[in-house]
Structures are given as structure tokens and as C-alpha cells.
CSV table of N, CA and C in Angstrom, one decimal:
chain,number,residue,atom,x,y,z
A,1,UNK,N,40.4,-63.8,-270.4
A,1,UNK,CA,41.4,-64.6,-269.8
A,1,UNK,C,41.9,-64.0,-268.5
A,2,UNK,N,41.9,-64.6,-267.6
A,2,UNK,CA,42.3,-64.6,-266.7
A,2,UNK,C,43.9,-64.4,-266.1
A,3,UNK,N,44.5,-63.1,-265.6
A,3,UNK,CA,46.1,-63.0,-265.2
A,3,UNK,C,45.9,-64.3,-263.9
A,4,UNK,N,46.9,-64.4,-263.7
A,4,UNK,CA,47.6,-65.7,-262.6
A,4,UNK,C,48.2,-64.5,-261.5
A,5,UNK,N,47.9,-65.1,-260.3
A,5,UNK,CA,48.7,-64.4,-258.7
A,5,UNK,C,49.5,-66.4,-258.4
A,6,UNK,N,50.7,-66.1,-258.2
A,6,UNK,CA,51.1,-67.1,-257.9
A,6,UNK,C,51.2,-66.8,-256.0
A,7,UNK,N,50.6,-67.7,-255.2
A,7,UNK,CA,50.7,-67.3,-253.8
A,7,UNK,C,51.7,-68.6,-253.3
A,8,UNK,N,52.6,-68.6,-252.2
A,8,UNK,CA,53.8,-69.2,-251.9
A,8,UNK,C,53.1,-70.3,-250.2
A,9,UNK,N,52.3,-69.6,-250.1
A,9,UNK,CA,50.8,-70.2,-248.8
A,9,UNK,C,50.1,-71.3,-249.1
A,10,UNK,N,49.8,-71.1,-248.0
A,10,UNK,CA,48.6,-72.4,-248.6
A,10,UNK,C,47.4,-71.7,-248.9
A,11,UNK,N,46.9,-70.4,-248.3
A,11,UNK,CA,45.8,-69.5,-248.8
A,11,UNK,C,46.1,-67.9,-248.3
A,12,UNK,N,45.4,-67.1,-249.0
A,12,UNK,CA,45.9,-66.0,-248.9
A,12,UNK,C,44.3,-65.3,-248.7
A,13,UNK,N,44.2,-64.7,-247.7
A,13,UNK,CA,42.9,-63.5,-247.5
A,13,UNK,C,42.4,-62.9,-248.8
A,14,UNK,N,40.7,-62.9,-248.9
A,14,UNK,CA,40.7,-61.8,-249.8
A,14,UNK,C,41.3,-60.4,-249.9
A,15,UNK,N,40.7,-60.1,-248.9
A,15,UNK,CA,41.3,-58.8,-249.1
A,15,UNK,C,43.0,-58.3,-249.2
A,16,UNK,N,43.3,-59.0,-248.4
A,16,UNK,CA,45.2,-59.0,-248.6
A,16,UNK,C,45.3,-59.3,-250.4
A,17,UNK,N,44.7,-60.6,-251.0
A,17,UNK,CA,44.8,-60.9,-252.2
A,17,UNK,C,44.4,-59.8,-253.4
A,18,UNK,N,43.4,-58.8,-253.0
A,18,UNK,CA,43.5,-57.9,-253.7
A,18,UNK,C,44.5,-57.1,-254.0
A,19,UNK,N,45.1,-56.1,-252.6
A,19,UNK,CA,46.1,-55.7,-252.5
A,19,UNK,C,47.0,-56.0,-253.1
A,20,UNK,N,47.4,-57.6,-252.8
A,20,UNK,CA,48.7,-58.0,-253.7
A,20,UNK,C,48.7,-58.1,-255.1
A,21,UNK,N,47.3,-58.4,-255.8
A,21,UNK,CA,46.9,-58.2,-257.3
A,21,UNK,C,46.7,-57.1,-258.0
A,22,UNK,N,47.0,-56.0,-256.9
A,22,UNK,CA,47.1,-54.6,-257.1
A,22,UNK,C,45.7,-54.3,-257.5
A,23,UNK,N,44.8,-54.5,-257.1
A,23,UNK,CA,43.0,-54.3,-257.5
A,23,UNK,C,43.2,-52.8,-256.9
A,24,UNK,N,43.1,-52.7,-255.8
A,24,UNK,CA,43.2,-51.6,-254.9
A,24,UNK,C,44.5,-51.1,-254.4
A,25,UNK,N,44.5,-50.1,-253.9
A,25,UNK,CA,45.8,-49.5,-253.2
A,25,UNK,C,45.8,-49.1,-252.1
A,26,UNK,N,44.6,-50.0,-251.0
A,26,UNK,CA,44.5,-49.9,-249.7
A,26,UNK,C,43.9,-51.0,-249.4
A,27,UNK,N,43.9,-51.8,-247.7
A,27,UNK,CA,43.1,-52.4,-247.4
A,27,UNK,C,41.6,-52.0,-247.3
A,28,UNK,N,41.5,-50.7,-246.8
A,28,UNK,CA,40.2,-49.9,-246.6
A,28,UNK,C,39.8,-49.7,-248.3
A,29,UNK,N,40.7,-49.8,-248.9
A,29,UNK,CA,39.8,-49.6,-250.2
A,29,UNK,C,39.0,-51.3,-250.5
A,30,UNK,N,39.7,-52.1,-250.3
A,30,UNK,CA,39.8,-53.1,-250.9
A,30,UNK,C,38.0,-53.9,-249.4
A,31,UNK,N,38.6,-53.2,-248.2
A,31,UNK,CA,37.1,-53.7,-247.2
A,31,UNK,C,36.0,-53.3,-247.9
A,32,UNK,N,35.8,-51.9,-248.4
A,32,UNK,CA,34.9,-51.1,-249.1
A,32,UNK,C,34.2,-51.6,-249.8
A,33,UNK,N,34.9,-52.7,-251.1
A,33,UNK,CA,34.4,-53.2,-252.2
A,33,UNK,C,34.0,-54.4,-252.1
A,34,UNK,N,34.3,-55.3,-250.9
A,34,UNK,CA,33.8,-56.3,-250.4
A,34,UNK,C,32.8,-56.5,-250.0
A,35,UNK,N,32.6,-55.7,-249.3
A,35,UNK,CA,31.3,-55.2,-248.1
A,35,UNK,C,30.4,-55.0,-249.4
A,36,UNK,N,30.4,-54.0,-250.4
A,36,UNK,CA,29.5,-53.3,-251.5
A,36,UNK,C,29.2,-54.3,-252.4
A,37,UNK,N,29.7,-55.7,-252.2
A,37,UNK,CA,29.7,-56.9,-252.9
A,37,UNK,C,30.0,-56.9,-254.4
A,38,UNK,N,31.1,-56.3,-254.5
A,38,UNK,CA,32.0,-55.6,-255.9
A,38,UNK,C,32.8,-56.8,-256.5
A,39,UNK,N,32.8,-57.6,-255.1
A,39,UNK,CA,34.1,-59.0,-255.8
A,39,UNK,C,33.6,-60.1,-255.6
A,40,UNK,N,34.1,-60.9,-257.0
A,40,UNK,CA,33.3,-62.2,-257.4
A,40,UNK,C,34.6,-63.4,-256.6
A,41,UNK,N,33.9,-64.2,-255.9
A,41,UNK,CA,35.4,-65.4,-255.7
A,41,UNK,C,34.6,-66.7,-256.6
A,42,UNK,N,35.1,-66.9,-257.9
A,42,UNK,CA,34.7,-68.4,-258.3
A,42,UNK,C,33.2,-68.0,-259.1
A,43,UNK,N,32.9,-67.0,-259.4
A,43,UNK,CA,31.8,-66.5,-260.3
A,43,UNK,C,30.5,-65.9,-259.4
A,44,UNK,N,30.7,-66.5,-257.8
A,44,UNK,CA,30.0,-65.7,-257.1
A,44,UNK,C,30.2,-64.2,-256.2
A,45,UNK,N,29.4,-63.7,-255.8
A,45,UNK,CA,29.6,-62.4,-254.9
A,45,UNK,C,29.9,-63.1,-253.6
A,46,UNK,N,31.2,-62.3,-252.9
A,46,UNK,CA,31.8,-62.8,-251.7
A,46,UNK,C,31.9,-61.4,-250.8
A,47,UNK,N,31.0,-61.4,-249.4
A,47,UNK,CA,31.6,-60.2,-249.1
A,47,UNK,C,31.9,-60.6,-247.5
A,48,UNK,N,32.7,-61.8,-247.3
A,48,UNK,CA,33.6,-62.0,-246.4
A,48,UNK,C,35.1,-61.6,-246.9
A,49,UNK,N,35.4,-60.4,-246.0
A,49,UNK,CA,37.0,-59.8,-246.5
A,49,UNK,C,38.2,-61.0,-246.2
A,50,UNK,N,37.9,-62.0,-244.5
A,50,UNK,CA,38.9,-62.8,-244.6
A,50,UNK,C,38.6,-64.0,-245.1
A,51,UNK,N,38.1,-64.5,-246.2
A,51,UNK,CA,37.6,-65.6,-247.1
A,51,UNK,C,39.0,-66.0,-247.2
A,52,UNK,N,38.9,-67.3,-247.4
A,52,UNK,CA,40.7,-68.0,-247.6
A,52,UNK,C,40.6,-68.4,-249.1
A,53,UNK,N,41.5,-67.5,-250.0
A,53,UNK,CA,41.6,-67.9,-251.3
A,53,UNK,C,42.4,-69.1,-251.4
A,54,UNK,N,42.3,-69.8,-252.5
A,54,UNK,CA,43.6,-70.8,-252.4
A,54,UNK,C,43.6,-71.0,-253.7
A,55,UNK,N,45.2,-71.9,-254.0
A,55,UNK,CA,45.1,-71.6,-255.5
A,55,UNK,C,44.1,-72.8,-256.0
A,56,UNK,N,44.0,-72.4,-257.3
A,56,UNK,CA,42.8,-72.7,-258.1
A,56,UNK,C,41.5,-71.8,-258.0
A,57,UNK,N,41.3,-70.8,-257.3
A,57,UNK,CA,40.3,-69.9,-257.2
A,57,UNK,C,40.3,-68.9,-258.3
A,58,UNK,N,39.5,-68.4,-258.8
A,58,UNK,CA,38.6,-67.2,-259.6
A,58,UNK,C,38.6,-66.0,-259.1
A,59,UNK,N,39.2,-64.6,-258.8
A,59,UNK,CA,38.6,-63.6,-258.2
A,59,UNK,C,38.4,-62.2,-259.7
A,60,UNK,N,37.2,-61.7,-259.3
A,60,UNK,CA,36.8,-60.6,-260.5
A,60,UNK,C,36.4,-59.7,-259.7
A,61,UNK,N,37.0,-58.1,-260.2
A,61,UNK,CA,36.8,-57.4,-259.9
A,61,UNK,C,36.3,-56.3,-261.2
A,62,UNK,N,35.4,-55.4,-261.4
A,62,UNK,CA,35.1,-54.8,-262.0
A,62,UNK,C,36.2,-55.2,-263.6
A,63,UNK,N,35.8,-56.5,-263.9
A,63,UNK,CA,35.8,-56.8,-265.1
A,63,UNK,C,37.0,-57.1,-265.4
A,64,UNK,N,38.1,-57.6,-264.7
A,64,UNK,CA,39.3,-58.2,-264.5
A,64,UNK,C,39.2,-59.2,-263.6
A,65,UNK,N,39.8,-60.6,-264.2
A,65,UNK,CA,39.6,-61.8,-263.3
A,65,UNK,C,41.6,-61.9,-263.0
A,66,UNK,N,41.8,-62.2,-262.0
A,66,UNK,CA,42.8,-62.9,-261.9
A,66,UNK,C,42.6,-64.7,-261.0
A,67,UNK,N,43.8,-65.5,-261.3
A,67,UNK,CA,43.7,-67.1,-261.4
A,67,UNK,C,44.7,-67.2,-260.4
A,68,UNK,N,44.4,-67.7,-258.7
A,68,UNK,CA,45.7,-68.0,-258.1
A,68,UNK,C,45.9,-69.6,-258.0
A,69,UNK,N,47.6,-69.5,-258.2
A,69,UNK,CA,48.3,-70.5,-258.5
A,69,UNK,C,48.6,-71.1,-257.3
């Protein structure tokens, strides 16, 4: 089951959206794992860092999914 990010936007960056899901504790951490094709958006591999999440999207990261609202 998937945690929920409620975002207040209309879309929120990948990589910022990590950070805010607390995945990582840096941007440069969070470029790192992108680029390494570490994060799934929607069940696929995404390694655009400014990808525009929006809610209803899927993101997984080493076996944690969060669901933005």
C-alpha cells in the first residue's frame, strides 16, 4: 500500500517530490537516484529529475511507493 503526498500545485518536480516525501535528504541525493534509474513514476523507470508529478501519480523508490493527492 501505498503512503499519500498531498501536493497544494498543480504538479510538483520529481526530484523536489522526493525530498518532500522525505526519500532522500538532498537534492543531489535525490539527482543521483534518478539519473541511476532508481525511481519508478507510475510502475516505470523515470530518469527525468524535472518530470511533473501530478496528483494521481505512483512514485517507488527502493520498495516504498508513495500516492500524490
Amino acid at each position: 500500500m501505498a503512503d499519500k503526498i498531498k501536493i497544494t500545485t498543480e504538479f510538483i518536480k520529481l526530484d523536489a517530490l522526493l525530498k518532500f516525501a522525505s526519500f532522500v535528504g538532498s537534492g543531489g541525493e535525490a539527482k543521483q537516484l534518478i539519473q541511476d534509474g532508481e525511481v519508478l513514476v507510475n510502475g516505470e523507470v523515470c530518469t527525468m529529475r524535472g518530470k511533473k508529478i501530478r496528483p494521481g501519480d505512483e512514485i517507488e523508490l527502493d520498495g516504498r511507493k508513495v500516492t500524490v493527492e
